[in-house]
XYZ file of C-alpha atoms in Angstrom:
740
model
C 43.969 188.641 32.741
C 41.522 187.573 30.703
C 42.895 184.297 28.391
C 42.991 183.773 24.740
C 40.859 181.721 22.975
C 42.770 178.866 21.172
C 42.725 178.862 17.386
C 44.111 176.378 15.341
C 47.049 177.134 13.211
C 45.330 175.768 9.827
C 43.205 177.547 7.695
C 40.286 176.806 4.887
C 41.977 176.702 1.524
C 39.120 178.469 -0.070
C 35.863 180.309 1.326
C 33.124 177.550 2.262
C 29.334 177.954 0.610
C 26.139 178.428 1.940
C 24.313 175.046 1.175
C 21.666 175.299 -1.550
C 18.678 174.047 1.114
C 18.729 172.347 4.484
C 20.113 168.999 3.252
C 18.949 166.285 4.329
C 20.234 163.785 1.532
C 23.290 163.841 0.133
C 21.842 164.370 -3.398
C 21.109 168.407 -2.087
C 24.600 168.883 -1.034
C 27.153 170.849 -2.985
C 30.206 169.424 -4.111
C 33.185 171.525 -3.527
C 33.611 172.413 -7.074
C 29.879 174.386 -6.490
C 31.000 175.302 -3.406
C 33.870 177.621 -4.996
C 31.246 179.311 -7.187
C 28.947 180.084 -4.116
C 31.115 181.989 -1.567
C 29.533 183.236 1.272
C 32.048 182.808 4.027
C 29.461 184.277 7.156
C 27.143 180.739 6.009
C 29.412 177.376 6.759
C 27.930 174.406 4.525
C 26.846 172.349 7.580
C 25.353 169.073 6.852
C 23.379 166.266 8.573
C 24.101 163.336 6.363
C 25.771 161.524 9.560
C 22.377 161.595 11.143
C 20.960 160.758 7.608
C 23.416 157.712 7.555
C 22.877 156.651 11.608
C 19.022 156.772 11.476
C 18.581 155.494 7.831
C 21.290 152.783 6.935
C 23.384 152.292 10.198
C 21.992 148.495 11.175
C 23.779 148.993 14.439
C 21.924 152.541 15.270
C 19.193 150.680 17.304
C 21.628 148.571 19.398
C 24.104 151.469 20.220
C 21.054 153.585 21.461
C 19.794 151.121 23.325
C 23.456 150.997 25.435
C 22.428 154.435 26.264
C 26.115 155.509 24.347
C 25.178 158.681 22.955
C 24.077 161.306 24.787
C 23.086 163.725 21.884
C 23.064 164.414 18.298
C 26.189 165.968 18.350
C 28.274 163.378 20.028
C 26.949 160.572 17.189
C 28.271 163.056 14.425
C 31.505 163.339 16.119
C 31.490 159.323 16.020
C 30.429 159.049 12.889
C 33.141 161.657 11.322
C 36.036 159.862 13.040
C 34.908 156.647 11.826
C 34.566 158.051 8.139
C 38.264 159.062 8.373
C 39.407 155.617 9.524
C 36.842 154.134 6.303
C 37.908 156.319 3.861
C 41.575 157.077 4.196
C 43.049 154.087 6.105
C 43.505 151.379 3.437
C 41.335 148.590 4.427
C 43.407 146.516 2.563
C 46.605 147.340 4.334
C 44.856 146.366 7.573
C 42.748 143.831 7.193
C 42.861 141.084 9.845
C 45.675 138.654 9.006
C 43.686 135.528 8.452
C 47.379 133.135 8.878
C 48.042 134.728 12.369
C 48.603 132.045 14.715
C 46.775 131.491 17.686
C 47.687 133.033 20.850
C 49.243 135.875 19.049
C 48.691 140.102 19.128
C 45.602 140.806 17.810
C 44.426 144.207 15.634
C 43.172 147.033 18.012
C 41.642 150.740 17.764
C 42.350 152.939 20.696
C 39.961 155.730 21.288
C 41.314 158.042 23.753
C 38.891 160.304 25.349
C 35.267 159.050 24.578
C 33.605 160.402 27.933
C 32.048 158.874 30.473
C 30.825 155.921 27.849
C 32.437 154.012 25.056
C 30.453 155.495 22.094
C 33.255 156.257 19.545
C 35.223 152.541 20.616
C 31.634 151.041 20.305
C 30.756 151.932 16.864
C 34.163 151.010 15.482
C 33.529 147.453 17.564
C 30.235 147.129 15.657
C 31.644 148.184 12.336
C 35.019 146.696 12.243
C 34.542 143.567 13.664
C 37.795 142.037 13.124
C 39.580 144.638 14.942
C 39.488 144.780 19.496
C 38.207 148.547 20.088
C 39.912 149.867 23.388
C 37.948 152.857 25.229
C 40.246 154.705 27.128
C 39.011 157.608 29.466
C 39.771 158.330 33.170
C 35.797 159.688 33.712
C 34.362 156.427 32.087
C 31.482 155.269 33.956
C 31.942 152.853 36.738
C 31.285 149.171 36.242
C 28.682 149.314 39.208
C 26.039 151.440 36.965
C 23.483 149.215 35.071
C 24.060 150.272 31.790
C 27.629 149.883 32.154
C 26.894 146.129 32.530
C 25.379 145.945 29.245
C 28.765 147.222 27.603
C 30.203 144.091 28.301
C 27.667 142.428 25.358
C 29.470 144.525 22.810
C 31.962 142.260 21.299
C 35.326 143.193 20.936
C 34.745 146.349 23.207
C 37.246 147.043 26.050
C 36.339 149.900 28.372
C 39.058 151.260 30.348
C 38.721 153.685 33.223
C 41.870 154.902 33.357
C 44.216 157.616 32.156
C 46.285 156.532 28.859
C 49.474 157.711 30.302
C 48.867 154.688 32.646
C 48.121 151.909 30.041
C 50.001 149.999 28.255
C 48.546 147.936 25.376
C 49.795 145.464 23.143
C 49.025 144.582 19.745
C 49.895 143.790 16.360
C 48.522 146.926 14.446
C 46.872 149.437 15.576
C 44.744 152.497 14.398
C 44.730 155.210 17.343
C 41.573 157.906 17.544
C 41.394 160.923 19.618
C 38.303 162.814 20.602
C 38.871 166.008 22.264
C 41.319 164.135 24.368
C 43.325 166.199 26.925
C 46.649 164.468 26.322
C 49.433 165.106 23.542
C 49.837 162.304 20.423
C 53.149 161.516 21.963
C 51.666 160.488 25.314
C 48.669 158.333 23.613
C 51.375 156.790 21.265
C 53.632 155.871 24.522
C 50.928 153.690 25.667
C 50.557 151.413 22.882
C 53.434 148.846 21.506
C 52.185 147.896 18.481
C 54.279 146.181 15.518
C 52.724 148.558 13.151
C 50.393 151.782 13.358
C 48.312 152.215 10.433
C 47.202 155.802 11.549
C 46.346 158.186 14.211
C 43.144 160.514 13.511
C 42.508 163.396 16.159
C 39.667 165.917 16.678
C 40.971 168.503 18.839
C 39.346 170.747 20.844
C 39.506 173.588 24.045
C 43.107 174.494 24.482
C 44.759 171.400 22.927
C 44.845 172.252 19.425
C 48.875 173.307 19.930
C 49.351 170.352 21.648
C 48.557 167.698 18.871
C 49.983 169.126 16.180
C 52.909 166.334 15.300
C 53.164 162.907 16.042
C 57.002 162.364 17.216
C 57.995 165.568 15.268
C 55.932 164.837 12.089
C 53.098 166.792 10.855
C 49.978 165.710 9.885
C 49.025 164.329 6.156
C 46.104 165.853 6.331
C 43.557 168.339 8.215
C 40.192 169.358 7.213
C 37.170 171.185 8.375
C 34.292 168.495 8.500
C 31.327 170.673 8.808
C 29.007 167.366 8.781
C 29.741 167.242 12.509
C 27.629 169.770 14.517
C 30.508 171.476 16.710
C 32.637 174.191 16.497
C 35.569 171.522 16.968
C 34.872 169.996 13.920
C 38.856 169.806 12.674
C 40.372 166.329 11.965
C 43.618 165.695 11.507
C 45.143 162.358 10.021
C 48.622 160.810 9.915
C 48.634 157.843 7.875
C 50.734 154.689 8.575
C 53.871 155.071 10.896
C 55.821 157.034 8.771
C 58.552 153.386 8.303
C 57.413 153.752 4.348
C 57.335 157.386 3.624
C 56.504 156.432 -0.138
C 53.544 154.620 0.492
C 52.183 157.586 2.739
C 52.761 160.187 0.633
C 50.703 158.373 -2.085
C 47.849 158.044 0.415
C 48.287 161.444 1.760
C 47.977 162.795 -1.805
C 45.221 160.772 -2.751
C 43.080 162.117 0.425
C 43.806 165.512 -0.768
C 42.769 164.407 -4.056
C 39.452 163.249 -2.995
C 38.601 166.411 -0.794
C 39.236 168.452 -3.923
C 37.325 166.304 -6.104
C 34.199 166.181 -3.413
C 34.274 162.763 -2.602
C 33.903 163.703 0.981
C 30.906 165.956 0.514
C 30.974 168.761 3.516
C 34.721 168.503 4.142
C 37.047 171.577 2.941
C 40.976 170.794 3.473
C 42.827 173.516 5.632
C 46.607 174.411 5.136
C 48.977 175.355 8.162
C 49.653 179.208 8.352
C 52.847 180.461 9.990
C 52.646 182.874 12.755
C 49.668 182.091 15.191
C 49.273 185.551 16.482
C 48.981 187.253 12.683
C 46.150 184.727 12.415
C 44.699 186.256 15.485
C 45.202 189.879 14.077
C 44.562 189.877 10.345
C 43.394 186.181 9.778
C 46.544 185.494 7.417
C 50.153 186.195 7.833
C 53.272 185.572 5.556
C 56.473 183.283 6.199
C 58.592 186.588 6.334
C 56.462 188.327 8.892
C 55.881 185.390 10.961
C 59.804 184.396 11.232
C 60.471 188.252 12.135
C 57.682 188.409 14.934
C 58.743 184.660 16.442
C 62.491 186.080 16.440
C 61.472 189.161 18.804
C 59.359 186.914 21.170
C 62.356 184.872 21.183
C 64.748 187.475 22.224
C 62.273 188.763 25.038
C 62.245 185.364 26.787
C 64.172 185.454 30.053
C 64.722 181.870 31.093
C 67.586 179.881 32.745
C 70.155 180.513 29.926
C 69.644 184.086 30.069
C 70.164 184.493 33.831
C 73.621 182.126 33.293
C 74.735 183.944 30.418
C 74.104 187.719 31.962
C 75.773 186.735 35.315
C 78.553 184.917 33.615
C 79.381 188.081 31.599
C 80.187 190.258 34.433
C 83.337 188.285 34.913
C 84.651 189.537 31.317
C 83.734 192.809 32.119
C 84.476 195.589 34.382
C 82.784 195.324 37.675
C 79.690 197.265 38.907
C 79.927 199.281 41.787
C 77.884 197.389 44.548
C 75.538 198.281 47.379
C 76.789 196.657 50.564
C 74.060 193.640 50.446
C 75.365 192.721 46.972
C 79.107 192.625 47.962
C 78.793 190.465 50.862
C 79.235 186.752 49.708
C 82.035 187.860 47.808
C 83.747 189.619 50.854
C 83.017 187.009 53.342
C 84.542 184.134 50.998
C 87.867 185.817 51.082
C 87.766 185.458 55.006
C 87.358 181.415 54.592
C 84.153 181.087 56.254
C 82.561 179.346 53.667
C 85.028 176.450 53.112
C 85.350 176.261 57.591
C 81.383 175.341 56.995
C 82.526 172.814 54.103
C 85.415 171.090 55.687
C 83.203 169.072 58.153
C 81.091 167.672 55.056
C 83.020 167.651 51.986
C 85.997 165.711 51.530
C 89.087 168.202 50.159
C 89.811 165.714 46.960
C 86.027 166.112 46.352
C 85.420 167.591 42.585
C 83.858 170.760 42.990
C 82.501 173.305 40.338
C 82.442 176.971 41.903
C 80.386 179.358 40.347
C 81.828 183.216 40.609
C 80.504 186.189 39.120
C 82.990 188.721 40.377
C 86.253 188.645 37.964
C 88.060 187.964 41.499
C 87.272 184.575 41.940
C 87.245 184.774 45.452
C 85.507 181.619 46.259
C 87.725 179.611 43.729
C 91.156 181.162 45.620
C 89.494 180.613 49.220
C 88.661 176.750 48.512
C 92.263 176.421 46.807
C 93.927 178.059 49.788
C 92.081 175.394 52.227
C 93.516 172.289 50.501
C 91.013 171.251 48.201
C 92.443 170.178 44.740
C 90.256 169.184 42.339
C 88.255 172.843 41.902
C 86.826 174.093 38.480
C 84.994 176.693 37.679
C 83.184 177.826 34.029
C 83.275 181.079 31.728
C 81.501 181.824 28.679
C 82.766 180.341 25.404
C 80.565 182.036 23.110
C 77.584 184.337 23.017
C 74.457 182.883 23.831
C 72.541 182.339 20.493
C 69.114 182.646 19.597
C 66.909 180.812 16.418
C 62.919 179.885 15.890
C 61.911 176.313 15.198
C 59.147 174.084 14.873
C 57.323 176.618 12.284
C 57.806 179.430 14.652
C 55.974 177.957 17.831
C 59.402 177.276 19.805
C 62.590 179.286 20.332
C 65.564 178.005 21.048
C 68.587 179.174 23.226
C 72.230 177.877 22.824
C 74.662 178.500 25.527
C 78.452 177.347 25.416
C 80.479 177.289 28.719
C 84.194 176.768 29.448
C 85.085 174.573 31.791
C 88.289 175.294 33.799
C 90.462 173.348 36.012
C 91.958 175.852 38.898
C 95.091 176.223 40.585
C 97.628 178.648 42.364
C 100.521 179.957 40.841
C 102.806 181.285 43.774
C 105.377 182.662 41.675
C 104.288 186.163 41.088
C 106.096 189.425 41.496
C 106.425 191.004 44.881
C 104.101 193.954 45.745
C 101.539 193.525 43.397
C 97.813 192.404 44.126
C 98.235 188.830 43.605
C 101.122 188.200 46.466
C 98.306 189.634 49.005
C 95.912 187.213 47.316
C 98.212 183.655 47.467
C 99.347 183.664 44.159
C 98.208 183.920 40.539
C 95.140 181.818 39.677
C 95.483 180.094 36.623
C 92.718 178.772 34.522
C 93.283 175.327 32.485
C 90.582 174.749 29.817
C 89.341 171.031 29.794
C 86.194 170.849 28.022
C 83.125 172.734 27.328
C 79.326 172.596 28.611
C 76.568 172.965 25.865
C 73.125 174.157 27.040
C 70.024 174.051 24.796
C 66.877 175.557 26.258
C 63.621 175.052 23.872
C 60.540 176.990 25.094
C 57.209 177.967 23.597
C 56.698 181.066 22.065
C 53.044 181.532 22.463
C 52.369 180.761 26.160
C 48.917 179.863 25.275
C 49.472 177.216 23.494
C 50.982 175.086 25.998
C 48.839 176.170 29.174
C 48.377 172.809 30.101
C 51.712 171.537 29.069
C 54.511 170.778 31.680
C 57.116 171.543 29.163
C 57.273 175.474 29.176
C 61.239 175.061 29.271
C 63.038 171.989 28.062
C 66.978 172.421 28.703
C 69.402 169.841 27.771
C 72.897 169.400 28.836
C 75.921 168.118 27.191
C 79.795 167.723 28.089
C 82.322 167.950 25.383
C 85.789 167.253 26.218
C 87.622 166.573 23.087
C 90.942 165.276 24.320
C 90.502 165.547 28.030
C 88.124 163.256 30.151
C 84.992 164.317 31.859
C 85.919 165.627 35.240
C 84.959 164.200 38.380
C 82.707 166.825 39.570
C 80.089 165.892 42.370
C 79.556 169.424 44.149
C 78.763 172.866 42.964
C 79.349 175.578 45.060
C 77.477 178.651 44.318
C 78.776 181.348 46.108
C 76.584 183.716 45.321
C 75.706 183.460 41.660
C 72.235 182.645 41.402
C 71.708 185.333 43.946
C 73.638 187.967 42.083
C 71.572 186.484 38.799
C 68.392 187.819 40.464
C 69.175 190.811 40.210
C 66.631 192.831 38.484
C 64.218 189.569 38.039
C 61.660 188.201 40.098
C 62.939 187.047 43.043
C 59.312 185.274 44.355
C 58.827 182.657 41.658
C 59.917 179.303 42.884
C 59.291 177.201 39.743
C 62.064 179.499 37.750
C 64.309 179.162 40.923
C 63.835 175.174 40.838
C 64.339 175.182 37.277
C 67.630 176.994 37.618
C 69.261 174.510 40.442
C 67.664 171.763 38.405
C 69.891 172.653 35.277
C 73.050 172.757 37.366
C 72.310 168.877 38.664
C 72.049 168.216 34.919
C 75.533 169.887 34.685
C 77.076 167.781 37.451
C 75.087 164.534 35.495
C 76.302 165.430 32.101
C 80.072 164.508 33.457
C 78.785 161.587 34.367
C 80.360 160.965 37.821
C 77.685 161.542 40.307
C 76.349 159.320 42.709
C 73.911 158.527 45.628
C 76.443 159.545 47.724
C 74.160 160.600 51.230
C 76.973 161.493 53.086
C 78.296 164.310 50.792
C 76.524 167.620 49.280
C 76.026 168.198 45.712
C 75.480 171.510 46.359
C 76.396 174.195 48.460
C 74.558 177.724 48.369
C 75.681 181.025 49.869
C 73.437 183.785 50.361
C 72.172 186.279 52.158
C 68.568 184.696 51.746
C 67.272 183.058 54.553
C 64.227 181.666 53.020
C 65.793 180.136 50.222
C 65.857 177.097 52.485
C 62.106 176.766 52.483
C 60.142 174.056 50.661
C 59.312 175.886 47.964
C 63.045 176.748 46.939
C 65.963 174.491 47.899
C 64.097 172.040 50.441
C 62.019 171.023 47.384
C 64.316 168.917 45.747
C 67.332 168.713 48.146
C 67.704 167.395 52.371
C 69.263 171.231 53.384
C 71.649 171.830 55.688
C 71.412 175.147 56.899
C 74.261 177.115 58.359
C 74.999 180.644 59.559
C 78.562 181.289 57.676
C 79.210 184.736 59.418
C 77.509 187.385 60.979
C 78.706 190.750 60.042
C 78.680 193.526 62.507
C 76.961 195.443 60.487
C 73.771 193.417 59.955
C 72.852 191.275 56.916
C 74.221 187.600 57.636
C 75.720 184.923 55.228
C 73.741 181.766 55.078
C 75.141 178.548 53.844
C 73.293 175.818 52.976
C 74.443 172.181 52.460
C 71.961 170.555 50.125
C 72.162 166.820 49.563
C 70.230 165.281 46.432
C 67.323 163.466 47.497
C 67.433 161.328 44.073
C 70.293 161.623 42.125
C 70.285 162.501 38.126
C 70.908 159.156 35.854
C 74.130 160.420 33.730
C 72.826 157.626 31.002
C 69.842 159.498 29.841
C 69.256 162.946 27.901
C 69.179 165.479 30.895
C 65.579 167.519 30.923
C 64.550 170.047 33.230
C 60.898 169.241 33.300
C 61.235 164.933 33.174
C 57.509 164.126 34.659
C 56.258 162.549 31.753
C 59.223 160.537 31.322
C 59.105 159.364 34.947
C 55.510 158.598 34.622
C 56.417 156.335 31.883
C 59.068 154.724 33.513
C 56.994 154.450 36.212
C 54.116 152.848 34.277
C 56.650 150.295 32.305
C 58.352 148.951 35.566
C 54.786 148.194 37.169
C 53.368 146.363 34.051
C 56.770 144.664 34.001
C 56.669 143.073 37.297
C 52.897 142.956 36.747
C 53.217 140.609 33.753
C 55.667 138.688 35.767
C 53.148 137.572 39.006
C 50.908 136.745 35.943
C 53.108 134.290 34.642
C 53.898 132.777 38.105
C 49.859 132.939 38.885
C 48.791 130.943 35.912
C 51.815 128.197 36.589
C 50.737 127.803 40.022
C 47.442 126.969 39.094
C 48.538 124.756 36.642
C 50.747 123.077 39.136
C 47.557 122.696 41.941
C 45.149 122.065 38.827
C 42.181 120.061 40.688
C 43.315 120.765 43.994
C 42.251 124.472 44.057
C 38.849 125.651 45.826
C 37.116 128.813 44.383
C 36.271 131.465 47.157
C 34.227 133.391 45.566
C 31.192 133.583 47.560
C 30.034 133.288 51.618
C 29.097 129.820 51.219
C 32.352 128.614 49.464
C 34.259 130.286 52.384
C 32.409 128.415 54.737
C 33.153 125.471 52.848
C 36.753 125.947 52.534
C 36.926 126.616 56.013
C 35.359 123.453 56.513
C 38.016 121.638 54.436
C 40.546 123.165 56.022
C 39.561 121.862 59.712
C 39.427 118.242 58.045
C 42.533 118.496 56.802
C 43.971 119.509 59.772
C 42.113 116.351 61.721
C 43.381 114.236 58.913
C 47.201 115.413 59.389
C 46.667 115.085 63.133
C 45.814 111.622 63.081
C 48.299 110.535 60.438
C 51.174 112.323 62.342
C 51.328 113.992 58.905
C 51.747 117.547 60.501
C 50.121 120.428 58.972
C 47.587 120.000 56.406
C 47.210 121.899 53.084
C 43.701 123.166 51.528
C 44.344 125.245 48.189
C 41.971 127.713 47.448
C 41.964 130.956 44.667
C 40.195 133.965 46.026
C 39.067 137.092 43.917
C 38.469 140.160 45.096
C 38.670 143.877 45.843
C 41.423 145.377 48.387
C 40.241 147.397 50.906
C 42.912 147.305 53.229
C 46.928 146.920 52.717
C 49.783 146.908 55.557
C 53.201 146.769 54.726
C 55.867 145.514 56.909
C 59.473 146.165 56.760
C 60.702 142.150 57.133
C 59.075 141.351 53.969
C 55.258 140.702 54.699
C 51.994 142.396 54.203
C 48.537 141.985 54.961
C 45.830 142.359 53.041
C 42.194 142.869 53.490
C 39.909 141.189 50.379
C 36.450 141.716 50.119
C 35.553 138.829 47.668
C 33.593 139.389 44.553
C 30.453 137.960 45.357
C 30.024 139.214 48.416
C 30.539 142.856 49.090
C 29.004 142.874 52.557
C 30.826 139.797 53.920
C 33.600 140.167 56.589
C 37.074 140.707 54.265
C 39.084 137.624 53.857
C 42.257 138.019 55.193
C 45.740 137.389 52.823
C 48.832 136.729 54.395
C 52.236 137.724 51.590
C 55.663 136.697 52.865
C 58.364 137.067 50.490
C 59.412 133.771 51.312
C 56.287 132.034 50.728
C 56.228 133.745 47.136
C 59.695 133.300 46.082
C 60.661 137.170 46.371
C 63.845 138.604 47.772
C 62.952 141.557 50.252
C 63.679 144.511 47.968
C 61.282 142.704 45.359
C 58.504 141.956 47.622
C 58.810 145.877 48.546
C 58.246 146.880 44.949
C 55.114 144.221 44.610
C 53.511 145.433 47.753
C 53.821 148.952 46.965
C 51.680 148.471 43.597
C 48.911 146.959 45.883
C 46.393 149.734 46.793
C 42.723 150.102 47.994
C 40.348 149.817 44.824
C 42.264 147.176 42.933
C 41.227 144.091 41.985
C 43.180 140.912 43.125
C 43.151 136.912 42.344
C 45.103 135.378 44.945
C 46.311 131.686 45.085
C 47.622 130.181 48.367
C 46.684 127.639 51.262
C 44.477 128.240 54.090
C 46.199 128.866 57.629
C 45.369 130.726 60.758
C 46.298 134.162 61.983
C 47.730 134.499 65.557
C 43.789 134.819 66.897
C 42.706 131.717 65.168
C 40.929 133.343 62.448
C 40.999 132.035 59.023
C 43.396 133.588 56.268
C 45.182 132.448 52.779
C 48.663 132.409 52.855
C 49.520 133.324 49.272
C 51.915 131.664 46.876
C 51.170 133.560 43.670
C 49.389 136.609 43.011
C 47.937 139.009 39.956
C 46.150 142.278 39.515
C 43.088 141.815 37.825
C 42.481 145.835 37.367
C 44.454 148.348 39.390
C 43.274 151.390 39.785
C 46.906 153.371 38.866
C 48.529 151.241 35.868
C 46.557 148.839 33.886
C 47.969 146.452 31.132
C 46.241 144.736 28.319
C 47.659 141.976 25.566
């Protein structure tokens, strides 16, 4: 299948015009008013004004070229266009450096995301906005070992970060965020910045990221325009002015920005307006709002997701059961015999809160569990039909499904001779609350082909006057197996999303725990392969048992599934949580690193002039000699062990961790790449950590990280010199970094 080209949903407000000449000066460029009168859509007014400014007026141009930052003219025009946007629309008076700021307080910064292998855009800002510290963040950034990258350290107020922005946290007073063809969402970029004020956000999207950078925390851009002085097809610039806290000021700035484009102040720039219905744009170039809404509703109804499977399967409880073939009837037939409950009795206590999912009106699994003595048995049914609506200007659909929760009991007082007598009594269902499931999904899959948020599902419990039931296990009595009828049975991602949603139903009640002795899911199905890694074993530890081997063939399997990581009931439940997990891991790591850095500074202050710096082979030899002299003096004075304190800085080449709260780290010193590594000994008592805290600290140490360690020299079991660490800090990490 051929991929659909990614097109911006913003379209030019007016036809553009052919330039009067090749235009090497601003005086020869037509204004916007002139362009309206000279319509020629086939020839856009490409201008060279940024190159003219760079070559003829920019004093720092020669320095930028000497640092080998720009590989071609296109990159120059892109960086100049972004700087021009910041210069023109982010008020200099509002974002000037505070001269009254206290020493040591947070500074103002410009964070450039996606700069490429050289910090070209950030360097341009560093030269031209001297009061701001400029950060260039990109995982493809050239390593510090190259000759030209070493010279980048000479640029004042430039910080080069070779990492993903998701793994970075930058603390600032005021921040301006610039995205240069960045392959991240705006929310991901902003989550890395802790600032008291966001002065503005500018993005120059490209490739398949047009649809990913349309909103900033749900807010659309204040201004979108094409800058025809950018020598690239991807010349659309989107601007968010301010942080949204002062809406009146932001509206005034946006209005001024619009008026400047119309009046021709920004020559070569043409404003764009949002056009609804992306599919319609591709077909006819424009589409009205009504047609776009109809088209979006059609796409939303065609969507077949988790809520559709749950709703369609529960709908069979209210209607006449369809005829079943032998294989489809197996789960329902065998549960009646009680074989599933015999399997459960060994691992599931009879007072456990169990949610049973059935699709047959008779609810055989519920009756079987109640008959075997389980007292807290619940089930669900449809409370309302699934509703579908369109949000986010026709880009996403929203499904809503309301499920009724019932407490199940058996009433043995029934009329003799009825079918209910043969079943052990009448099944009574007592309402005790509702679950509301909402699913948000992309209507145009190509807009989010690289996004992890194809379908986001949230689950909420509304008990009204009822307390949340103590649910801790779900029994799937052929429910999901039945739901896959007529659907793809070979889609593991969709399969896992279903069971993840069931986990969130448990979590919504707030009683889920980390109990590893009791299963959180019991799945009854004829499908043998569901226990494999791509299905249930992806997130569960699975105990597979054969519940019953029928005489006529297909067995029924009972999979007792133990959750590896329980879902937290304190946070909103999403089926795709990779971004939030990454952010949580980053914040936890950075908090530990901040604590380590504070302890390192405090310990160095205590030792003061006693520290010996080990940064070369000669310094290492001198430290070893000092240790021998200290040992000899201690032996003469009967003082015991003489300590020589040292500080070592270098790159980690090996880490060995042990469960007793110790670790060995091999460190290649900064000034001696070819010398034998220095051995560091980490012990939780010496560092002042508990064993769990030490495990967290040791888990952050990775090969390639730059480590600063302070401690005293000692000898290992072989008599070799080593540094027993009392305080340490990571100067640079290969995964997470913090800047303050």
